[in-house]
mmCIF file of C-alpha atoms in Angstrom:
data_model
loop_
_atom_site.group_PDB
_atom_site.id
_atom_site.type_symbol
_atom_site.label_atom_id
_atom_site.label_comp_id
_atom_site.label_asym_id
_atom_site.label_seq_id
_atom_site.Cartn_x
_atom_site.Cartn_y
_atom_site.Cartn_z
ATOM 1 C CA MET A 1 21.649 -10.350 -8.166
ATOM 2 C CA ILE A 2 21.010 -12.133 -11.380
ATOM 3 C CA SER A 3 21.091 -10.411 -14.754
ATOM 4 C CA ILE A 4 21.453 -12.219 -17.878
ATOM 5 C CA LYS A 5 21.103 -11.544 -21.569
ATOM 6 C CA LYS A 6 20.992 -14.059 -24.581
ATOM 7 C CA GLU A 7 23.588 -16.483 -24.027
ATOM 8 C CA TYR A 8 23.284 -18.603 -20.821
ATOM 9 C CA SER A 9 26.281 -20.579 -19.851
ATOM 10 C CA VAL A 10 26.335 -23.286 -17.588
ATOM 11 C CA SER A 11 27.436 -21.267 -14.415
ATOM 12 C CA ASP A 12 24.808 -18.785 -15.410
ATOM 13 C CA LEU A 13 21.839 -21.377 -15.118
ATOM 14 C CA LYS A 14 23.252 -22.772 -12.109
ATOM 15 C CA ALA A 15 23.335 -19.126 -10.404
ATOM 16 C CA LEU A 16 19.701 -18.863 -11.692
ATOM 17 C CA ASN A 17 18.466 -21.952 -9.928
ATOM 18 C CA ASN A 18 20.608 -21.256 -6.656
ATOM 19 C CA PHE A 19 19.120 -17.579 -6.775
ATOM 20 C CA THR A 20 15.769 -18.898 -7.112
ATOM 21 C CA ASP A 21 16.285 -21.243 -4.009
ATOM 22 C CA ASP A 22 17.132 -17.926 -2.331
ATOM 23 C CA ILE A 23 13.846 -16.154 -3.403
ATOM 24 C CA PHE A 24 11.750 -19.293 -2.107
ATOM 25 C CA ARG A 25 13.422 -19.154 1.379
ATOM 26 C CA VAL A 26 12.547 -15.637 1.524
ATOM 27 C CA ILE A 27 9.100 -15.973 0.688
ATOM 28 C CA GLU A 28 8.509 -19.027 2.903
ATOM 29 C CA THR A 29 9.800 -17.153 6.039
ATOM 30 C CA SER A 30 7.422 -14.267 5.503
ATOM 31 C CA LYS A 31 3.842 -13.672 6.409
ATOM 32 C CA LYS A 32 2.565 -10.158 5.332
ATOM 33 C CA VAL A 33 3.584 -9.601 1.650
ATOM 34 C CA LEU A 34 2.977 -6.343 -0.046
ATOM 35 C CA ILE A 35 3.381 -6.770 -4.099
ATOM 36 C CA ALA A 36 3.748 -3.547 -6.071
ATOM 37 C CA THR A 37 4.324 -2.727 -9.613
ATOM 38 C CA HIS A 38 4.814 0.570 -11.741
ATOM 39 C CA GLU A 39 2.817 3.805 -11.756
ATOM 40 C CA ASN A 40 0.505 4.101 -14.554
ATOM 41 C CA PRO A 41 0.202 0.094 -15.109
ATOM 42 C CA GLU A 42 -0.657 -1.978 -18.308
ATOM 43 C CA GLY A 43 -1.187 -5.506 -18.866
ATOM 44 C CA ASP A 44 2.086 -7.029 -17.761
ATOM 45 C CA ALA A 45 2.146 -5.073 -14.470
ATOM 46 C CA ILE A 46 -1.225 -5.843 -13.396
ATOM 47 C CA SER A 47 -1.267 -9.380 -14.378
ATOM 48 C CA SER A 48 2.272 -9.980 -12.734
ATOM 49 C CA VAL A 49 1.018 -8.388 -9.460
ATOM 50 C CA ILE A 50 -2.147 -10.614 -9.809
ATOM 51 C CA ALA A 51 -0.215 -13.757 -10.325
ATOM 52 C CA VAL A 52 2.390 -13.336 -7.803
ATOM 53 C CA GLY A 53 -0.493 -12.756 -5.185
ATOM 54 C CA LEU A 54 -2.393 -15.811 -6.179
ATOM 55 C CA PHE A 55 0.520 -17.875 -5.678
ATOM 56 C CA LEU A 56 1.361 -16.250 -2.375
ATOM 57 C CA GLN A 57 -2.019 -16.687 -1.297
ATOM 58 C CA ALA A 58 -1.974 -20.520 -2.004
ATOM 59 C CA LEU A 59 1.174 -20.665 0.541
ATOM 60 C CA ASP A 60 -0.929 -19.035 3.015
ATOM 61 C CA LYS A 61 0.535 -15.535 3.170
ATOM 62 C CA ASP A 62 -1.356 -12.162 3.945
ATOM 63 C CA VAL A 63 -1.165 -10.601 0.558
ATOM 64 C CA TYR A 64 -1.737 -6.786 -0.186
ATOM 65 C CA PHE A 65 -2.006 -5.688 -4.342
ATOM 66 C CA TYR A 66 -0.787 -2.424 -4.532
ATOM 67 C CA ASP A 67 -0.731 -0.059 -7.519
ATOM 68 C CA LYS A 68 -0.631 4.133 -7.201
ATOM 69 C CA ASP A 69 -3.254 4.421 -10.113
ATOM 70 C CA GLN A 70 -6.453 2.972 -11.310
ATOM 71 C CA ILE A 71 -6.528 -0.266 -12.807
ATOM 72 C CA PRO A 72 -7.331 0.084 -16.905
ATOM 73 C CA ASN A 73 -10.783 -0.724 -17.578
ATOM 74 C CA ASN A 74 -9.920 -3.458 -20.356
ATOM 75 C CA LEU A 75 -7.997 -5.359 -17.550
ATOM 76 C CA LYS A 76 -10.818 -5.774 -15.030
ATOM 77 C CA PHE A 77 -11.711 -8.959 -16.126
ATOM 78 C CA LEU A 78 -8.691 -10.070 -14.267
ATOM 79 C CA PRO A 79 -8.994 -12.031 -11.211
ATOM 80 C CA GLN A 80 -8.784 -10.179 -7.760
ATOM 81 C CA THR A 81 -8.589 -6.544 -9.465
ATOM 82 C CA ASP A 82 -11.161 -5.571 -6.698
ATOM 83 C CA LYS A 83 -8.622 -6.247 -4.517
ATOM 84 C CA PHE A 84 -6.110 -3.651 -5.408
ATOM 85 C CA ILE A 85 -5.422 -0.721 -2.921
ATOM 86 C CA ASN A 86 -3.970 2.608 -3.789
ATOM 87 C CA GLU A 87 -2.290 3.572 -0.242
ATOM 88 C CA PHE A 88 0.243 1.310 1.548
ATOM 89 C CA PRO A 89 -0.972 -0.768 4.468
ATOM 90 C CA GLU A 90 -0.366 0.624 7.759
ATOM 91 C CA GLU A 91 0.368 -3.007 9.121
ATOM 92 C CA PRO A 92 4.354 -3.709 9.277
ATOM 93 C CA ILE A 93 5.147 -5.734 6.187
ATOM 94 C CA ASP A 94 7.618 -8.899 6.136
ATOM 95 C CA LEU A 95 8.480 -8.743 2.323
ATOM 96 C CA LEU A 96 8.120 -6.298 -0.597
ATOM 97 C CA VAL A 97 7.671 -8.035 -4.084
ATOM 98 C CA VAL A 98 8.028 -5.524 -7.016
ATOM 99 C CA VAL A 99 7.333 -6.538 -10.214
ATOM 100 C CA ASP A 100 7.768 -5.245 -13.775
ATOM 101 C CA CYS A 101 9.295 -2.119 -12.341
ATOM 102 C CA GLY A 102 12.749 -0.939 -13.613
ATOM 103 C CA GLU A 103 13.381 1.597 -10.743
ATOM 104 C CA PHE A 104 12.012 1.845 -7.343
ATOM 105 C CA SER A 105 10.749 5.622 -7.616
ATOM 106 C CA ARG A 106 8.370 4.260 -10.700
ATOM 107 C CA ILE A 107 6.345 2.502 -7.898
ATOM 108 C CA GLY A 108 5.071 6.358 -7.402
ATOM 109 C CA LEU A 109 4.325 8.701 -5.289
ATOM 110 C CA GLY A 110 4.974 8.094 -1.499
ATOM 111 C CA TYR A 111 7.537 4.987 -2.479
ATOM 112 C CA GLU A 112 10.033 6.289 0.190
ATOM 113 C CA GLN A 113 7.681 5.062 2.930
ATOM 114 C CA LEU A 114 8.618 1.602 1.705
ATOM 115 C CA PHE A 115 12.518 2.179 2.360
ATOM 116 C CA GLY A 116 12.004 0.556 6.173
ATOM 117 C CA ILE A 117 11.257 -2.941 4.630
ATOM 118 C CA ASN A 118 13.679 -5.107 4.950
ATOM 119 C CA ARG A 119 13.411 -7.577 2.282
ATOM 120 C CA ILE A 120 12.525 -6.463 -1.167
ATOM 121 C CA ILE A 121 12.331 -9.021 -3.723
ATOM 122 C CA ASN A 122 12.785 -7.372 -7.600
ATOM 123 C CA ILE A 123 11.320 -9.061 -10.519
ATOM 124 C CA ASP A 124 11.561 -7.668 -14.140
ATOM 125 C CA HIS A 125 12.830 -7.653 -17.499
ATOM 126 C CA HIS A 126 13.837 -4.471 -18.010
ATOM 127 C CA PHE A 127 17.675 -4.068 -19.039
ATOM 128 C CA THR A 128 17.485 -0.494 -17.430
ATOM 129 C CA ASN A 129 16.488 -1.986 -14.164
ATOM 130 C CA THR A 130 18.342 -0.402 -11.203
ATOM 131 C CA TYR A 131 18.557 -3.456 -8.941
ATOM 132 C CA PHE A 132 17.082 -1.700 -6.045
ATOM 133 C CA GLY A 133 15.969 -5.050 -4.284
ATOM 134 C CA HIS A 134 17.906 -7.199 -1.857
ATOM 135 C CA LEU A 135 16.965 -10.007 -4.269
ATOM 136 C CA ASN A 136 17.113 -8.715 -7.834
ATOM 137 C CA LEU A 137 15.968 -11.455 -10.850
ATOM 138 C CA VAL A 138 16.027 -9.509 -13.706
ATOM 139 C CA LEU A 139 16.090 -11.210 -17.419
ATOM 140 C CA PRO A 140 16.141 -8.764 -20.131
ATOM 141 C CA ASP A 141 15.607 -11.697 -22.696
ATOM 142 C CA ALA A 142 12.219 -12.642 -21.435
ATOM 143 C CA SER A 143 9.154 -11.564 -22.983
ATOM 144 C CA SER A 144 7.660 -10.218 -20.342
ATOM 145 C CA THR A 145 7.785 -10.197 -16.352
ATOM 146 C CA GLY A 146 5.237 -12.775 -16.975
ATOM 147 C CA GLU A 147 7.589 -15.037 -18.788
ATOM 148 C CA ILE A 148 9.923 -15.190 -15.528
ATOM 149 C CA LEU A 149 6.877 -15.819 -13.140
ATOM 150 C CA PHE A 150 6.221 -18.603 -15.254
ATOM 151 C CA TYR A 151 9.846 -20.041 -14.631
ATOM 152 C CA LEU A 152 9.622 -19.538 -11.042
ATOM 153 C CA LEU A 153 5.998 -20.970 -10.656
ATOM 154 C CA LEU A 154 7.658 -24.401 -12.408
ATOM 155 C CA ALA A 155 10.472 -24.326 -10.095
ATOM 156 C CA TYR A 156 8.474 -24.265 -6.846
ATOM 157 C CA GLY A 157 6.526 -26.855 -8.397
ATOM 158 C CA ALA A 158 9.476 -28.969 -8.877
ATOM 159 C CA ARG A 159 10.856 -28.146 -5.719
ATOM 160 C CA THR A 160 7.539 -28.970 -3.631
ATOM 161 C CA CYS A 161 7.348 -32.318 -5.402
ATOM 162 C CA GLY A 162 11.007 -33.159 -5.344
ATOM 163 C CA ILE A 163 11.220 -33.181 -9.172
ATOM 164 C CA ASN A 164 14.651 -32.822 -10.917
ATOM 165 C CA PHE A 165 13.665 -30.236 -13.120
ATOM 166 C CA SER A 166 15.181 -26.760 -13.734
ATOM 167 C CA PRO A 167 13.079 -24.286 -16.222
ATOM 168 C CA TYR A 168 16.249 -22.303 -16.470
ATOM 169 C CA ASP A 169 17.984 -25.437 -18.135
ATOM 170 C CA ASN A 170 15.162 -26.283 -20.126
ATOM 171 C CA PHE A 171 14.102 -23.120 -21.313
ATOM 172 C CA LEU A 172 16.968 -20.981 -21.358
ATOM 173 C CA GLY A 173 19.560 -23.512 -21.832
ATOM 174 C CA ASP A 174 19.336 -26.417 -24.647
ATOM 175 C CA ALA A 175 16.888 -25.399 -27.048
ATOM 176 C CA LEU A 176 16.613 -28.628 -29.011
ATOM 177 C CA ARG A 177 14.952 -30.247 -25.752
ATOM 178 C CA GLU A 178 11.119 -30.462 -24.959
ATOM 179 C CA PRO A 179 11.129 -27.619 -22.147
ATOM 180 C CA LEU A 180 8.635 -29.432 -19.884
ATOM 181 C CA PRO A 181 9.145 -33.285 -18.399
ATOM 182 C CA HIS A 182 7.705 -35.900 -20.788
ATOM 183 C CA ASP A 183 6.529 -37.928 -17.592
ATOM 184 C CA LEU A 184 2.968 -36.823 -17.291
ATOM 185 C CA GLU A 185 3.138 -37.254 -13.226
ATOM 186 C CA ALA A 186 6.357 -35.094 -13.543
ATOM 187 C CA ARG A 187 4.957 -32.564 -15.731
ATOM 188 C CA LYS A 188 1.718 -32.158 -13.291
ATOM 189 C CA GLY A 189 3.855 -31.902 -10.585
ATOM 190 C CA VAL A 190 6.185 -29.111 -11.898
ATOM 191 C CA LEU A 191 2.656 -27.291 -13.252
ATOM 192 C CA SER A 192 1.187 -27.677 -9.787
ATOM 193 C CA PHE A 193 1.143 -24.120 -8.785
ATOM 194 C CA ILE A 194 -0.333 -22.914 -11.808
ATOM 195 C CA ASN A 195 -4.187 -22.765 -11.686
ATOM 196 C CA ASP A 196 -6.743 -21.224 -14.014
ATOM 197 C CA ASP A 197 -6.475 -17.657 -12.464
ATOM 198 C CA ILE A 198 -2.631 -17.855 -12.742
ATOM 199 C CA ALA A 199 -2.641 -19.023 -15.998
ATOM 200 C CA LEU A 200 -5.025 -16.624 -17.003
ATOM 201 C CA SER A 201 -2.922 -13.756 -15.434
ATOM 202 C CA LEU A 202 0.478 -14.921 -16.959
ATOM 203 C CA TYR A 203 -1.118 -15.382 -20.518
ATOM 204 C CA THR A 204 -2.543 -11.850 -20.337
ATOM 205 C CA SER A 205 1.117 -10.741 -19.407
ATOM 206 C CA ILE A 206 2.674 -12.272 -22.353
ATOM 207 C CA LEU A 207 0.031 -11.124 -24.703
ATOM 208 C CA THR A 208 -0.104 -7.670 -23.794
ATOM 209 C CA ASP A 209 3.983 -7.437 -23.788
ATOM 210 C CA THR A 210 4.502 -8.700 -26.811
ATOM 211 C CA GLY A 211 1.711 -6.575 -28.658
ATOM 212 C CA SER A 212 -0.035 -9.824 -29.515
ATOM 213 C CA PHE A 213 3.060 -11.978 -30.610
ATOM 214 C CA HIS A 214 3.892 -9.058 -33.350
ATOM 215 C CA TYR A 215 6.602 -7.255 -31.331
ATOM 216 C CA SER A 216 10.313 -8.275 -31.333
ATOM 217 C CA SER A 217 9.812 -9.523 -27.443
ATOM 218 C CA ALA A 218 7.864 -12.616 -28.992
ATOM 219 C CA ASN A 219 9.932 -15.670 -29.328
ATOM 220 C CA LYS A 220 9.570 -19.485 -29.450
ATOM 221 C CA ARG A 221 9.636 -19.394 -25.587
ATOM 222 C CA SER A 222 6.467 -17.171 -25.201
ATOM 223 C CA PHE A 223 4.773 -18.972 -28.095
ATOM 224 C CA TYR A 224 5.585 -22.274 -26.160
ATOM 225 C CA ILE A 225 4.342 -21.091 -22.717
ATOM 226 C CA CYS A 226 1.176 -19.295 -23.860
ATOM 227 C CA SER A 227 0.464 -22.734 -25.580
ATOM 228 C CA VAL A 228 0.924 -24.384 -22.293
ATOM 229 C CA LEU A 229 -1.240 -21.813 -20.694
ATOM 230 C CA SER A 230 -3.889 -22.080 -22.999
ATOM 231 C CA GLY A 231 -4.440 -25.843 -21.896
ATOM 232 C CA TYR A 232 -5.725 -24.387 -18.940
ATOM 233 C CA ASN A 233 -9.748 -23.463 -18.486
ATOM 234 C CA LEU A 234 -9.267 -20.099 -20.725
ATOM 235 C CA ASP A 235 -11.451 -18.541 -23.038
ATOM 236 C CA LEU A 236 -8.664 -17.385 -25.342
ATOM 237 C CA SER A 237 -11.057 -15.385 -27.662
ATOM 238 C CA LYS A 238 -13.137 -13.692 -24.785
ATOM 239 C CA ILE A 239 -9.211 -12.606 -23.398
ATOM 240 C CA ALA A 240 -8.674 -10.949 -26.634
ATOM 241 C CA THR A 241 -11.860 -9.348 -26.750
ATOM 242 C CA GLU A 242 -11.875 -7.881 -23.487
ATOM 243 C CA LEU A 243 -8.080 -6.564 -23.966
ATOM 244 C CA PHE A 244 -8.472 -5.075 -27.268
ATOM 245 C CA GLU A 245 -12.325 -4.489 -28.194
ATOM 246 C CA THR A 246 -13.671 -3.474 -25.180
ATOM 247 C CA LYS A 247 -12.671 0.294 -25.543
ATOM 248 C CA PRO A 248 -14.918 3.117 -24.533
ATOM 249 C CA ALA A 249 -16.157 5.576 -27.373
ATOM 250 C CA GLU A 250 -14.650 8.096 -25.619
ATOM 251 C CA MET A 251 -11.144 6.860 -26.527
ATOM 252 C CA TYR A 252 -11.553 7.230 -30.134
ATOM 253 C CA PHE A 253 -13.276 10.817 -29.834
ATOM 254 C CA LEU A 254 -10.039 11.404 -27.935
ATOM 255 C CA LEU A 255 -7.874 9.733 -30.679
ATOM 256 C CA GLY A 256 -9.264 11.803 -33.327
ATOM 257 C CA LYS A 257 -8.309 14.981 -31.399
ATOM 258 C CA SER A 258 -4.742 13.555 -30.679
ATOM 259 C CA LEU A 259 -4.213 12.567 -34.183
ATOM 260 C CA ASN A 260 -4.575 16.313 -35.205
ATOM 261 C CA THR A 261 -1.351 16.735 -33.718
ATOM 262 C CA LEU A 262 0.572 14.078 -35.701
ATOM 263 C CA GLU A 263 3.905 15.429 -36.447
ATOM 264 C CA PHE A 264 7.177 14.189 -38.076
ATOM 265 C CA ALA A 265 10.502 14.770 -37.764
ATOM 266 C CA LEU A 266 14.301 13.601 -38.904
ATOM 267 C CA ASN A 267 12.919 12.946 -42.405
ATOM 268 C CA GLY A 268 9.858 11.124 -41.600
ATOM 269 C CA ARG A 269 12.018 8.526 -39.361
ATOM 270 C CA VAL A 270 10.529 9.949 -36.271
ATOM 271 C CA ALA A 271 6.459 10.418 -35.680
ATOM 272 C CA SER A 272 4.988 12.036 -32.378
ATOM 273 C CA MET A 273 1.247 12.734 -31.214
ATOM 274 C CA VAL A 274 0.330 14.904 -28.227
ATOM 275 C CA GLY A 275 -2.553 14.213 -25.556
ATOM 276 C CA THR A 276 -3.522 17.140 -23.686
ATOM 277 C CA LYS A 277 -5.618 17.331 -20.443
ATOM 278 C CA LYS A 278 -8.009 19.811 -21.995
ATOM 279 C CA MET A 279 -8.703 16.931 -24.874
ATOM 280 C CA ILE A 280 -9.728 14.561 -22.268
ATOM 281 C CA GLU A 281 -11.850 17.247 -20.433
ATOM 282 C CA ASP A 282 -13.568 18.335 -23.706
ATOM 283 C CA VAL A 283 -14.216 14.600 -24.328
ATOM 284 C CA LEU A 284 -15.478 13.676 -21.073
ATOM 285 C CA LYS A 285 -17.804 16.496 -20.576
ATOM 286 C CA GLU A 286 -20.802 14.504 -21.185
ATOM 287 C CA SER A 287 -19.545 11.029 -20.048
ATOM 288 C CA ASP A 288 -19.209 8.626 -17.295
ATOM 289 C CA GLY A 289 -16.033 9.672 -14.992
ATOM 290 C CA ASN A 290 -15.160 6.136 -14.332
ATOM 291 C CA ARG A 291 -14.382 5.687 -18.102
ATOM 292 C CA VAL A 292 -11.535 7.716 -18.047
ATOM 293 C CA ASN A 293 -8.679 5.663 -16.700
ATOM 294 C CA GLY A 294 -6.290 4.383 -19.581
ATOM 295 C CA LEU A 295 -8.059 6.374 -22.396
ATOM 296 C CA TYR A 296 -4.367 7.430 -23.780
ATOM 297 C CA GLU A 297 -3.051 3.688 -23.484
ATOM 298 C CA ASN A 298 -1.104 2.469 -26.879
ATOM 299 C CA PHE A 299 -1.802 6.095 -28.639
ATOM 300 C CA VAL A 300 1.745 5.750 -29.285
ATOM 301 C CA ASN A 301 1.310 2.410 -31.584
ATOM 302 C CA TYR A 302 -0.673 4.879 -34.016
ATOM 303 C CA PRO A 303 2.714 6.749 -35.321
ATOM 304 C CA ARG A 304 4.541 3.474 -34.994
ATOM 305 C CA SER A 305 2.296 1.928 -37.545
ATOM 306 C CA ILE A 306 3.166 4.597 -40.169
ATOM 307 C CA GLN A 307 5.373 3.553 -43.130
ATOM 308 C CA ASP A 308 9.192 4.395 -42.695
ATOM 309 C CA VAL A 309 8.788 5.733 -39.482
ATOM 310 C CA GLU A 310 11.333 3.926 -37.097
ATOM 311 C CA ILE A 311 10.498 5.762 -33.537
ATOM 312 C CA ALA A 312 6.933 6.964 -32.373
ATOM 313 C CA ILE A 313 6.612 8.895 -29.353
ATOM 314 C CA PHE A 314 3.551 9.825 -27.330
ATOM 315 C CA PHE A 315 3.723 13.347 -25.393
ATOM 316 C CA ARG A 316 1.029 13.029 -22.765
ATOM 317 C CA GLU A 317 0.518 16.073 -20.655
ATOM 318 C CA ALA A 318 0.114 15.242 -17.015
ATOM 319 C CA GLY A 319 0.426 18.824 -15.340
ATOM 320 C CA PHE A 320 1.380 22.450 -16.378
ATOM 321 C CA ASN A 321 4.593 22.133 -18.260
ATOM 322 C CA HIS A 322 5.055 18.189 -17.125
ATOM 323 C CA TYR A 323 4.890 15.340 -19.675
ATOM 324 C CA ARG A 324 4.913 11.787 -19.734
ATOM 325 C CA LEU A 325 6.532 10.505 -22.632
ATOM 326 C CA ASN A 326 6.364 6.924 -24.286
ATOM 327 C CA PHE A 327 8.581 5.807 -26.984
ATOM 328 C CA ARG A 328 8.267 2.761 -29.205
ATOM 329 C CA SER A 329 10.819 1.710 -32.027
ATOM 330 C CA LYS A 330 9.963 -0.481 -34.904
ATOM 331 C CA SER A 331 13.142 -2.566 -36.054
ATOM 332 C CA TYR A 332 16.649 -1.210 -34.596
ATOM 333 C CA ALA A 333 16.629 2.092 -32.750
ATOM 334 C CA ASN A 334 17.293 1.918 -28.891
ATOM 335 C CA VAL A 335 14.722 4.200 -27.497
ATOM 336 C CA ALA A 336 15.747 3.360 -23.990
ATOM 337 C CA TYR A 337 18.803 5.493 -24.534
ATOM 338 C CA VAL A 338 16.705 8.258 -25.281
ATOM 339 C CA ALA A 339 14.576 7.870 -22.245
ATOM 340 C CA GLU A 340 17.405 7.353 -20.032
ATOM 341 C CA LYS A 341 18.786 11.017 -20.915
ATOM 342 C CA PHE A 342 15.643 12.099 -19.348
ATOM 343 C CA GLY A 343 15.792 9.750 -16.278
ATOM 344 C CA GLY A 344 13.631 7.179 -17.476
ATOM 345 C CA GLY A 345 14.167 3.510 -19.115
ATOM 346 C CA GLY A 346 12.777 0.444 -20.159
ATOM 347 C CA HIS A 347 13.658 -1.767 -23.112
ATOM 348 C CA LYS A 348 15.429 -1.432 -26.464
ATOM 349 C CA PHE A 349 12.114 -0.921 -28.570
ATOM 350 C CA ALA A 350 9.407 0.252 -25.614
ATOM 351 C CA ALA A 351 10.372 2.828 -23.048
ATOM 352 C CA GLY A 352 9.390 5.931 -21.196
ATOM 353 C CA CYS A 353 10.185 8.855 -19.007
ATOM 354 C CA LYS A 354 9.119 12.133 -17.784
ATOM 355 C CA ALA A 355 9.930 15.513 -18.932
ATOM 356 C CA ASN A 356 9.666 19.146 -17.403
ATOM 357 C CA GLY A 357 9.297 22.329 -19.421
ATOM 358 C CA ASP A 358 7.806 24.031 -22.457
ATOM 359 C CA LEU A 359 6.490 21.291 -24.778
ATOM 360 C CA ASN A 360 8.271 22.368 -27.852
ATOM 361 C CA ASP A 361 11.750 22.768 -26.124
ATOM 362 C CA ILE A 362 11.238 19.247 -24.828
ATOM 363 C CA LYS A 363 10.306 17.966 -28.705
ATOM 364 C CA LYS A 364 13.696 19.661 -29.779
ATOM 365 C CA GLU A 365 15.929 17.922 -27.128
ATOM 366 C CA VAL A 366 13.948 14.585 -27.676
ATOM 367 C CA TYR A 367 14.356 14.562 -31.339
ATOM 368 C CA LYS A 368 17.906 15.321 -30.989
ATOM 369 C CA TYR A 369 18.760 12.667 -28.858
ATOM 370 C CA CYS A 370 16.438 10.354 -31.607
ATOM 371 C CA ASN A 371 19.011 11.252 -34.095
ATOM 372 C CA GLU A 372 21.495 9.717 -32.355
ATOM 373 C CA VAL A 373 20.075 6.183 -32.334
ATOM 374 C CA ILE A 374 18.396 6.239 -35.944
#
């Protein structure tokens, strides 16, 4: 089990190298691999599944891409999104790789069916991760799961080509060094398992989970990695357009309805919005049902952008008296603490959970815990 934050000692880095070798040995001795992520996926989740899947396909593995829910429309430009399944395969699985998922149950309804898989690799960057795998690579200091996968692919390239190189030593250790090898042949070998499609997936992962580099998770490592990835055959402008400028008109009609629910608490330091099923039904009466997926995505960022607001919350109705809550904080409040009170988790500045009951009662309880971290 590896979980390291902020400060990396020599022994920490050595442990990461040894642990990564364990992961590679498990991968190399597996044939049928299921890759899964959390329900209601976003950019880091889907991109990470694809990056792992493409890597394993290059190793001649039989790969299954899984997510319980539909892929958001703005991510369908990514490679192999048409290969995702939303039911577990009937064939026996040798290895389960779970990415960007803080706890096993977040894979979604029916996750218990996966308990019988005797080799599970858990790769994640949520500090609330529950270490449900047999091998757990959790780096809470990483900007995204895509960043961790970048290190893994570099390590495998070095291992395969017999190059003395550790991405952990070079990226997480001595910050003054050039992270990648100066020698062009060594550099090519280290990067040999990253192709254009994997580069696209990793770039998308980091771009989305850093909020286009304006969240606190953006750091010089994430900028450097994306500069390396941009050297591949990527159209950066097109990626940004696909991610941020292909939203259906229905989303804006829905946003108008949701903005009418905007309210403030704790002297304006907390702001929230609500999205109901009826709002979606009203907006979609005359529209294409295929455009429904992901309409509420990132609505929480609207209250977050308001001056003097520290915590933003989006309450999304999932069923009768059942809500999904998304939290964002701007500069200091630990919203993961609030989410954990309801059985959820996430990052200090971005978290989520589920809650049951009357919405007004849920709000009162949520605001009470927000007051403890404001």
